[in-house]
Coordinates of C-alpha atoms in Angstrom, one line a residue:
X254 CA 9.8 13.1 -3.5
X255 CA 12.1 11.4 -1.0
X256 CA 12.8 8.6 -3.4
X257 CA 13.4 11.1 -6.2
X258 CA 15.9 13.0 -4.1
X259 CA 17.7 9.8 -3.1
X260 CA 17.9 8.7 -6.7
X261 CA 19.2 12.1 -7.7
X262 CA 22.0 11.8 -5.1
X263 CA 22.8 8.3 -6.3
X264 CA 23.0 9.4 -9.9
X265 CA 25.2 12.3 -9.2
X266 CA 27.5 11.0 -6.4
X267 CA 27.5 7.2 -6.8
X268 CA 26.7 6.2 -10.3
X269 CA 28.2 9.3 -12.0
X270 CA 25.2 9.3 -14.5
X271 CA 24.5 13.0 -14.1
X272 CA 21.0 14.5 -13.7
X273 CA 19.2 16.6 -16.3
X274 CA 17.7 19.3 -14.2
X275 CA 16.2 21.2 -17.2
X276 CA 14.3 18.1 -18.2
X277 CA 13.2 17.5 -14.6
X278 CA 11.8 21.1 -14.4
X279 CA 9.8 20.4 -17.6
X280 CA 8.5 17.2 -16.1
X281 CA 7.3 18.9 -12.9
X282 CA 5.3 21.5 -14.9
X283 CA 3.8 18.8 -17.1
X284 CA 2.9 16.7 -14.1
X285 CA 1.2 19.7 -12.5
X286 CA -0.8 20.3 -15.6
X287 CA -1.6 16.6 -15.9
X288 CA -3.0 16.5 -12.4
X289 CA -5.4 19.4 -13.2
X290 CA -6.5 18.0 -16.5
X291 CA -6.9 14.5 -15.1
X292 CA -9.2 15.7 -12.4
X293 CA -11.4 17.4 -15.0
X294 CA -11.4 14.3 -17.2
X295 CA -12.5 12.2 -14.2
X296 CA -15.6 14.4 -13.8
X297 CA -16.5 13.6 -17.4
X298 CA -15.6 9.9 -17.3
X299 CA -17.1 9.0 -14.0
X300 CA -20.7 9.1 -15.1
X301 CA -19.7 7.2 -18.3
X302 CA -18.1 4.4 -16.4
X303 CA -21.1 4.3 -14.0
X304 CA -23.6 4.2 -16.8
X305 CA -21.8 1.2 -18.5
X306 CA -21.6 -0.6 -15.1
X307 CA -25.3 0.1 -14.5
X308 CA -26.3 -1.8 -17.7
X309 CA -24.0 -4.7 -17.0
X310 CA -25.9 -8.0 -16.9
X311 CA -24.5 -8.7 -13.4
X312 CA -22.5 -6.9 -10.7
X313 CA -19.7 -8.4 -8.7
X314 CA -19.4 -7.4 -5.1
X315 CA -16.5 -5.2 -4.0
X316 CA -16.7 -7.0 -0.6
X317 CA -15.6 -10.3 -1.9
X318 CA -11.8 -10.7 -1.9
X319 CA -12.0 -13.2 -4.8
X320 CA -13.5 -10.4 -7.0
X321 CA -10.5 -8.2 -6.2
X322 CA -8.1 -11.0 -7.1
X323 CA -9.8 -11.7 -10.4
X324 CA -10.3 -8.0 -11.0
X325 CA -6.6 -7.4 -10.6
X326 CA -5.8 -9.8 -13.5
X327 CA -8.7 -8.5 -15.7
X328 CA -7.6 -4.9 -15.2
X329 CA -4.0 -5.8 -15.8
X330 CA -5.0 -7.5 -19.1
X331 CA -7.0 -4.3 -20.1
X332 CA -4.0 -2.1 -19.2
X333 CA -1.8 -4.2 -21.4
X334 CA -4.0 -3.5 -24.4
X335 CA -4.5 0.1 -23.5
X336 CA -0.7 0.5 -23.3
X337 CA -0.2 -1.5 -26.5
X338 CA -2.8 0.5 -28.4
X339 CA -1.1 3.7 -27.1
X340 CA 2.0 2.6 -29.0
X341 CA 0.5 1.1 -32.1
X342 CA -2.3 3.6 -32.9
X343 CA -1.0 7.0 -33.8
X344 CA -4.0 8.9 -32.3
X345 CA -3.3 7.4 -28.9
X346 CA 0.4 7.8 -29.3
X347 CA 0.0 11.5 -29.6
X348 CA -0.9 11.6 -25.9
X349 CA 1.4 8.8 -24.8
X350 CA 4.5 10.1 -26.5
X351 CA 4.8 12.7 -23.8
X352 CA 5.7 10.0 -21.3
X353 CA 8.5 8.7 -23.6
X354 CA 10.0 12.0 -24.4
X355 CA 12.6 12.1 -21.5
X356 CA 16.0 11.1 -22.6
X357 CA 17.1 10.2 -19.1
X358 CA 15.5 7.3 -17.2
X359 CA 14.8 8.4 -13.7
X360 CA 11.9 8.2 -11.2
X361 CA 10.7 11.7 -12.0
X362 CA 10.1 10.7 -15.6
X363 CA 7.3 8.4 -14.4
X364 CA 5.1 11.5 -13.8
X365 CA 5.6 13.1 -17.2
X366 CA 2.2 12.2 -18.6
X367 CA 0.1 13.7 -21.4
X368 CA -2.8 16.1 -20.9
X369 CA -5.0 14.8 -23.8
X370 CA -5.9 11.3 -22.6
X371 CA -9.6 12.2 -22.7
X372 CA -9.3 13.1 -26.4
X373 CA -7.1 10.2 -27.4
X374 CA -9.8 7.9 -25.8
X375 CA -7.6 5.1 -24.6
X376 CA -10.1 4.9 -21.7
X377 CA -12.5 3.0 -24.0
X378 CA -10.4 -0.1 -23.3
X379 CA -11.7 -0.2 -19.7
X380 CA -15.4 0.0 -20.6
X381 CA -15.7 -3.8 -21.3
X382 CA -14.2 -4.4 -17.8
X383 CA -17.1 -2.5 -16.2
X384 CA -19.6 -4.1 -18.5
X385 CA -18.4 -7.5 -17.3
X386 CA -19.7 -6.4 -13.9
X387 CA -16.6 -5.0 -12.1
X388 CA -17.4 -1.9 -10.0
X389 CA -15.8 1.2 -11.6
X390 CA -14.6 2.2 -8.1
X391 CA -12.7 -1.1 -7.9
X392 CA -11.3 -0.6 -11.4
X393 CA -10.0 2.9 -10.6
X394 CA -8.4 1.7 -7.3
X395 CA -6.6 -1.2 -9.1
X396 CA -5.4 1.1 -11.8
X397 CA -4.2 3.6 -9.3
X398 CA -2.2 1.0 -7.4
X399 CA -0.9 -0.3 -10.7
X400 CA 0.4 3.1 -11.7
X401 CA 1.9 3.7 -8.2
X402 CA 3.8 0.4 -8.6
X403 CA 5.1 1.5 -12.0
X404 CA 6.6 4.7 -10.5
X405 CA 9.4 2.7 -9.1
X406 CA 10.1 1.0 -12.4
X407 CA 11.5 4.2 -13.9
X408 CA 15.1 4.0 -12.7
X409 CA 18.5 2.9 -14.0
X410 CA 19.3 1.4 -10.6
X411 CA 20.1 -2.3 -11.1
X412 CA 17.5 -4.1 -9.1
X413 CA 17.2 -7.8 -9.9
X414 CA 14.2 -9.7 -8.5
X415 CA 15.4 -13.1 -9.4
X416 CA 12.6 -15.6 -10.4
X417 CA 10.0 -12.8 -10.0
X418 CA 11.4 -11.2 -13.2
X419 CA 9.5 -13.8 -15.1
X420 CA 6.2 -12.6 -13.6
X421 CA 6.4 -9.0 -12.5
X422 CA 7.3 -6.0 -14.5
X423 CA 10.6 -4.7 -13.2
X424 CA 13.0 -1.8 -13.7
X425 CA 15.0 -3.9 -16.1
X426 CA 11.9 -4.7 -18.2
X427 CA 10.7 -1.1 -18.1
X428 CA 14.0 0.3 -19.1
X429 CA 13.7 -1.7 -22.3
X430 CA 10.2 -0.3 -22.8
X431 CA 11.5 3.2 -22.7
X432 CA 14.4 2.6 -25.1
X433 CA 14.2 3.9 -28.7
X434 CA 16.6 1.5 -30.2
X435 CA 14.9 -0.6 -33.0
X436 CA 15.1 -4.0 -31.2
X437 CA 13.3 -2.5 -28.1
X438 CA 10.6 -0.4 -29.6
X439 CA 7.0 -1.5 -28.8
X440 CA 8.1 -4.0 -26.2
X441 CA 7.2 -4.7 -22.5
X442 CA 3.7 -3.1 -22.2
X443 CA 2.8 -4.7 -18.9
X444 CA 1.8 -2.7 -15.8
X445 CA 2.5 -4.7 -12.7
X446 CA 2.9 -8.0 -14.6
X447 CA 5.0 -9.0 -17.5
X448 CA 3.2 -12.3 -18.2
X449 CA 0.9 -10.9 -21.0
X450 CA 4.0 -9.6 -22.9
X451 CA 5.4 -13.1 -22.7
X452 CA 2.1 -14.6 -23.9
X453 CA 1.6 -12.2 -26.8
X454 CA 5.2 -12.0 -28.0
X455 CA 5.9 -8.4 -27.0
X456 CA 8.6 -9.2 -24.4
X457 CA 12.2 -8.2 -24.9
X458 CA 15.2 -8.3 -22.6
X459 CA 18.1 -5.9 -22.7
X460 CA 20.9 -7.0 -25.0
X461 CA 24.6 -6.6 -24.2
X462 CA 25.3 -5.6 -27.8
X463 CA 22.6 -2.9 -27.9
X464 CA 23.0 -0.3 -25.1
X465 CA 19.7 1.4 -24.2
X466 CA 19.0 4.8 -25.7
X467 CA 16.1 6.6 -24.1
X468 CA 13.7 9.1 -25.6
X469 CA 11.7 9.3 -28.8
X470 CA 12.9 7.8 -32.0
X471 CA 12.3 11.3 -33.6
X472 CA 13.0 13.7 -30.7
X473 CA 10.9 16.9 -30.4
X474 CA 14.1 18.9 -29.6
X475 CA 12.6 21.0 -26.9
X476 CA 12.3 21.2 -23.1
X477 CA 9.3 23.6 -23.4
X478 CA 6.4 21.8 -21.5
X479 CA 3.8 22.9 -24.1
X480 CA 6.0 21.8 -26.9
X481 CA 6.4 18.4 -25.3
X482 CA 2.7 18.0 -24.5
X483 CA 1.5 19.0 -27.9
X484 CA 4.5 18.2 -30.1
X485 CA 3.2 14.8 -31.4
X486 CA -0.3 16.2 -31.9
X487 CA 1.3 19.0 -34.1
X488 CA 3.1 16.4 -36.2
X489 CA -0.1 14.3 -36.5
X490 CA -2.3 17.2 -37.5
X491 CA 0.3 18.4 -40.0
X492 CA 0.2 15.0 -41.7
X493 CA -3.6 14.9 -41.6
X494 CA -3.8 18.3 -43.3
X495 CA -1.7 16.9 -46.2
X496 CA -3.9 13.8 -46.5
X497 CA -5.7 13.7 -50.0
X498 CA -9.0 12.4 -48.6
X499 CA -10.8 11.2 -45.5
X500 CA -9.8 7.6 -46.0
X501 CA -6.1 8.5 -46.1
X502 CA -6.5 10.7 -43.0
X503 CA -8.2 7.8 -41.1
X504 CA -5.3 5.5 -42.0
X505 CA -2.8 8.1 -40.7
X506 CA -4.7 8.7 -37.5
X507 CA -5.5 5.0 -36.8
X508 CA -2.3 3.5 -38.3
X509 CA 1.0 3.0 -36.5
X510 CA 3.1 6.0 -35.5

Protein backbone atom coordinates (compact mmCIF):
# COMPACT_ATOMS: atom_id res chain seq x y z
CA UNK A 1 0.00 0.00 0.00
CA UNK A 2 2.95 2.31 0.65
CA UNK A 3 4.25 1.79 -2.88
CA UNK A 4 0.73 2.31 -4.29
CA UNK A 5 0.46 5.64 -2.48
CA UNK A 6 3.95 6.72 -3.56
CA UNK A 7 3.12 5.89 -7.17
CA UNK A 8 -0.18 7.77 -6.89
CA UNK A 9 1.62 10.92 -5.71
CA UNK A 10 4.20 10.48 -8.49
CA UNK A 11 1.50 10.14 -11.17
CA UNK A 12 -0.44 13.16 -9.92
CA UNK A 13 2.31 15.59 -8.94
CA UNK A 14 5.41 14.60 -10.88
CA UNK A 15 4.47 12.75 -14.07
CA UNK A 16 1.12 14.52 -14.61
CA UNK A 17 -0.45 11.25 -15.72
CA UNK A 18 -3.53 11.52 -13.52
CA UNK A 19 -5.07 8.72 -11.49
CA UNK A 20 -8.35 6.93 -12.19
CA UNK A 21 -9.82 6.65 -8.69
CA UNK A 22 -13.05 5.06 -9.95
CA UNK A 23 -11.06 2.25 -11.56
CA UNK A 24 -8.94 1.95 -8.42
CA UNK A 25 -12.07 1.51 -6.30
CA UNK A 26 -13.30 -1.25 -8.61
CA UNK A 27 -9.92 -2.94 -8.36
CA UNK A 28 -9.99 -2.96 -4.56
CA UNK A 29 -13.44 -4.59 -4.52
CA UNK A 30 -12.35 -7.17 -7.10
CA UNK A 31 -9.14 -7.87 -5.16
CA UNK A 32 -11.11 -8.43 -1.95
CA UNK A 33 -13.42 -10.87 -3.70
CA UNK A 34 -10.47 -12.62 -5.32
CA UNK A 35 -8.78 -13.20 -1.96
CA UNK A 36 -11.91 -14.90 -0.61
CA UNK A 37 -12.54 -17.02 -3.72
CA UNK A 38 -8.84 -17.92 -3.98
CA UNK A 39 -8.83 -19.22 -0.40
CA UNK A 40 -11.84 -21.42 -1.14
CA UNK A 41 -10.21 -22.64 -4.37
CA UNK A 42 -7.07 -23.56 -2.42
CA UNK A 43 -9.12 -25.84 -0.17
CA UNK A 44 -10.27 -27.73 -3.25
CA UNK A 45 -6.96 -27.78 -5.13
CA UNK A 46 -4.64 -28.64 -2.24
CA UNK A 47 -5.74 -32.30 -2.05
CA UNK A 48 -5.62 -32.55 -5.87
CA UNK A 49 -2.03 -31.31 -5.93
CA UNK A 50 -1.10 -33.59 -3.02
CA UNK A 51 -2.65 -36.59 -4.73
CA UNK A 52 -0.74 -36.00 -7.97
CA UNK A 53 2.52 -35.59 -6.04
CA UNK A 54 1.77 -38.75 -4.06
CA UNK A 55 1.73 -40.82 -7.25
CA UNK A 56 4.87 -39.21 -8.70
CA UNK A 57 7.54 -41.83 -9.48
CA UNK A 58 10.05 -39.96 -7.29
CA UNK A 59 10.05 -37.03 -4.85
CA UNK A 60 12.61 -34.23 -4.67
CA UNK A 61 13.58 -32.99 -1.22
CA UNK A 62 12.60 -29.45 -0.26
CA UNK A 63 15.73 -29.34 1.91
CA UNK A 64 18.10 -29.40 -1.09
CA UNK A 65 18.84 -25.90 -2.40
CA UNK A 66 19.53 -27.32 -5.85
CA UNK A 67 15.93 -28.54 -6.03
CA UNK A 68 14.75 -24.98 -5.36
CA UNK A 69 16.96 -23.61 -8.13
CA UNK A 70 15.76 -26.18 -10.67
CA UNK A 71 12.21 -25.84 -9.37
CA UNK A 72 12.31 -22.09 -9.96
CA UNK A 73 12.99 -22.57 -13.68
CA UNK A 74 10.48 -25.43 -13.99
CA UNK A 75 7.73 -23.41 -12.30
CA UNK A 76 8.62 -20.35 -14.39
CA UNK A 77 8.34 -22.48 -17.54
CA UNK A 78 4.94 -23.78 -16.39
CA UNK A 79 3.82 -20.24 -15.59
CA UNK A 80 4.80 -19.09 -19.06
CA UNK A 81 2.47 -21.69 -20.61
CA UNK A 82 -0.28 -21.04 -18.07
CA UNK A 83 -0.13 -17.35 -18.97
CA UNK A 84 0.08 -18.03 -22.68
CA UNK A 85 -2.89 -20.41 -22.62
CA UNK A 86 -4.80 -17.78 -20.63
CA UNK A 87 -4.46 -15.50 -23.66
CA UNK A 88 -4.83 -18.03 -26.44
CA UNK A 89 -7.69 -20.19 -25.14
CA UNK A 90 -10.95 -18.33 -24.76
CA UNK A 91 -12.20 -20.40 -21.81
CA UNK A 92 -9.13 -19.34 -19.82
CA UNK A 93 -9.23 -15.80 -21.18
CA UNK A 94 -12.68 -15.31 -19.65
CA UNK A 95 -10.98 -15.35 -16.23
CA UNK A 96 -7.74 -13.62 -17.19
CA UNK A 97 -9.39 -10.75 -19.06
CA UNK A 98 -10.28 -9.21 -15.70
CA UNK A 99 -6.60 -8.49 -15.12
CA UNK A 100 -6.30 -6.75 -18.49
CA UNK A 101 -9.39 -4.59 -18.12
CA UNK A 102 -7.72 -1.54 -16.42
CA UNK A 103 -7.09 1.22 -18.93
CA UNK A 104 -4.42 2.73 -16.71
CA UNK A 105 -1.16 0.95 -15.88
CA UNK A 106 -0.44 1.31 -12.19
CA UNK A 107 0.63 -0.89 -9.29
CA UNK A 108 -2.91 -1.31 -8.05
CA UNK A 109 -3.93 -2.93 -11.33
CA UNK A 110 -1.66 -5.87 -10.41
CA UNK A 111 -4.22 -7.09 -7.88
CA UNK A 112 -7.23 -6.91 -10.22
CA UNK A 113 -7.55 -10.67 -10.69
CA UNK A 114 -10.47 -12.86 -11.74
CA UNK A 115 -12.64 -14.93 -9.43
CA UNK A 116 -13.13 -17.92 -11.71
CA UNK A 117 -9.67 -19.49 -12.01
CA UNK A 118 -10.92 -22.74 -10.53
CA UNK A 119 -13.50 -23.01 -13.33
CA UNK A 120 -11.21 -21.92 -16.15
CA UNK A 121 -8.78 -24.64 -14.97
CA UNK A 122 -5.47 -23.03 -15.85
CA UNK A 123 -4.12 -24.74 -12.71
CA UNK A 124 -3.96 -27.98 -14.72
CA UNK A 125 -0.68 -26.69 -16.20
CA UNK A 126 1.03 -27.14 -12.82
CA UNK A 127 0.02 -30.78 -12.30
CA UNK A 128 2.92 -32.12 -14.45
CA UNK A 129 5.34 -30.12 -12.28
CA UNK A 130 4.16 -31.99 -9.21
CA UNK A 131 4.09 -35.30 -11.05
CA UNK A 132 7.77 -34.72 -11.85
CA UNK A 133 8.36 -34.91 -8.12
CA UNK A 134 8.39 -31.27 -6.99
CA UNK A 135 6.65 -30.82 -3.65
CA UNK A 136 3.35 -28.89 -4.04
CA UNK A 137 4.33 -26.68 -1.11
CA UNK A 138 7.49 -25.63 -2.93
CA UNK A 139 5.56 -24.98 -6.14
CA UNK A 140 3.07 -22.76 -4.28
CA UNK A 141 5.88 -20.81 -2.55
CA UNK A 142 7.69 -20.25 -5.86
CA UNK A 143 4.47 -19.12 -7.55
CA UNK A 144 3.69 -16.77 -4.68
CA UNK A 145 7.15 -15.19 -4.91
CA UNK A 146 6.78 -14.95 -8.69
CA UNK A 147 3.47 -13.10 -8.36
CA UNK A 148 4.84 -10.76 -5.69
CA UNK A 149 7.71 -9.89 -8.03
CA UNK A 150 5.20 -9.17 -10.80
CA UNK A 151 3.36 -6.66 -8.61
CA UNK A 152 6.16 -4.15 -9.19
CA UNK A 153 6.02 -4.62 -12.96
CA UNK A 154 2.67 -2.83 -13.19
CA UNK A 155 3.85 0.75 -13.44
CA UNK A 156 4.55 3.43 -16.01
CA UNK A 157 7.61 4.56 -14.09
CA UNK A 158 10.59 4.27 -16.41
CA UNK A 159 12.93 1.82 -14.72
CA UNK A 160 15.68 0.42 -16.92
CA UNK A 161 17.63 -2.57 -15.58
CA UNK A 162 20.27 -2.52 -18.29
CA UNK A 163 21.57 -5.97 -19.32
CA UNK A 164 19.07 -7.62 -16.95
CA UNK A 165 16.32 -6.56 -19.35
CA UNK A 166 17.43 -9.51 -21.51
CA UNK A 167 16.78 -12.00 -18.72
CA UNK A 168 14.22 -10.60 -16.28
CA UNK A 169 10.68 -9.51 -16.87
CA UNK A 170 10.66 -5.76 -16.24
CA UNK A 171 8.12 -2.90 -16.11
CA UNK A 172 8.99 -2.07 -19.74
CA UNK A 173 8.28 -5.63 -20.89
CA UNK A 174 5.09 -5.88 -18.86
CA UNK A 175 3.73 -2.57 -20.11
CA UNK A 176 3.90 -4.07 -23.59
CA UNK A 177 2.05 -7.16 -22.34
CA UNK A 178 -0.83 -5.02 -21.07
CA UNK A 179 -1.13 -2.97 -24.26
CA UNK A 180 -4.08 -3.66 -26.57
CA UNK A 181 -2.44 -2.35 -29.74
CA UNK A 182 -2.22 -5.00 -32.47
CA UNK A 183 1.62 -5.31 -32.44
CA UNK A 184 1.63 -5.89 -28.68
CA UNK A 185 -1.26 -8.32 -28.18
CA UNK A 186 -0.27 -11.75 -26.82
CA UNK A 187 3.35 -10.83 -26.07
CA UNK A 188 5.67 -11.07 -23.05
CA UNK A 189 4.04 -13.84 -21.02
CA UNK A 190 6.93 -14.40 -18.61
CA UNK A 191 6.59 -14.15 -14.84
CA UNK A 192 9.94 -13.27 -13.30
CA UNK A 193 11.91 -14.12 -16.46
CA UNK A 194 11.57 -13.04 -20.08
CA UNK A 195 13.82 -15.77 -21.51
CA UNK A 196 11.01 -18.12 -22.55
CA UNK A 197 9.35 -15.35 -24.55
CA UNK A 198 12.62 -14.82 -26.38
CA UNK A 199 12.94 -18.59 -26.95
CA UNK A 200 9.38 -19.12 -28.22
CA UNK A 201 9.00 -15.94 -30.26
CA UNK A 202 6.47 -14.14 -28.08
CA UNK A 203 8.73 -11.26 -27.04
CA UNK A 204 8.00 -7.71 -28.16
CA UNK A 205 9.60 -4.40 -27.21
CA UNK A 206 7.82 -1.07 -27.13
CA UNK A 207 7.95 0.79 -30.44
CA UNK A 208 8.41 4.53 -30.75
CA UNK A 209 5.86 4.67 -33.58
CA UNK A 210 3.20 2.79 -31.57
CA UNK A 211 2.31 4.40 -28.21
CA UNK A 212 0.94 1.91 -25.69
CA UNK A 213 -2.83 1.77 -25.22
CA UNK A 214 -3.94 -0.16 -22.15
CA UNK A 215 -7.10 -2.15 -21.53
CA UNK A 216 -9.07 -4.69 -23.51
CA UNK A 217 -9.22 -4.57 -27.29
CA UNK A 218 -13.03 -4.66 -26.89
CA UNK A 219 -13.62 -2.76 -23.61
CA UNK A 220 -16.41 -3.87 -21.29
CA UNK A 221 -17.45 -0.26 -20.78
CA UNK A 222 -18.08 -0.49 -17.03
CA UNK A 223 -16.46 0.06 -13.66
CA UNK A 224 -18.94 -2.25 -11.95
CA UNK A 225 -16.82 -4.97 -10.26
CA UNK A 226 -19.32 -7.72 -11.12
CA UNK A 227 -19.50 -6.50 -14.71
CA UNK A 228 -15.70 -6.62 -14.94
CA UNK A 229 -15.40 -10.05 -13.31
CA UNK A 230 -18.11 -11.74 -15.37
CA UNK A 231 -18.14 -9.58 -18.52
CA UNK A 232 -16.02 -11.90 -20.66
CA UNK A 233 -17.92 -14.94 -19.39
CA UNK A 234 -21.16 -13.27 -20.46
CA UNK A 235 -19.74 -12.69 -23.95
CA UNK A 236 -18.49 -16.27 -24.16
CA UNK A 237 -21.74 -17.83 -22.98
CA UNK A 238 -23.68 -15.65 -25.41
CA UNK A 239 -21.58 -16.99 -28.29
CA UNK A 240 -21.92 -20.56 -27.02
CA UNK A 241 -25.71 -20.28 -26.97
CA UNK A 242 -25.66 -19.29 -30.63
CA UNK A 243 -23.42 -22.22 -31.62
CA UNK A 244 -25.25 -24.62 -33.98
CA UNK A 245 -23.77 -27.78 -32.42
CA UNK A 246 -21.40 -29.11 -29.75
CA UNK A 247 -18.42 -29.14 -32.10
CA UNK A 248 -18.89 -25.46 -32.93
CA UNK A 249 -19.33 -24.67 -29.23
CA UNK A 250 -16.10 -26.49 -28.38
CA UNK A 251 -14.23 -24.55 -31.07
CA UNK A 252 -15.54 -21.30 -29.59
CA UNK A 253 -14.63 -22.20 -25.99
CA UNK A 254 -11.22 -23.68 -26.78
CA UNK A 255 -10.31 -21.40 -29.68
CA UNK A 256 -8.62 -18.02 -29.50
CA UNK A 257 -10.47 -15.11 -27.92
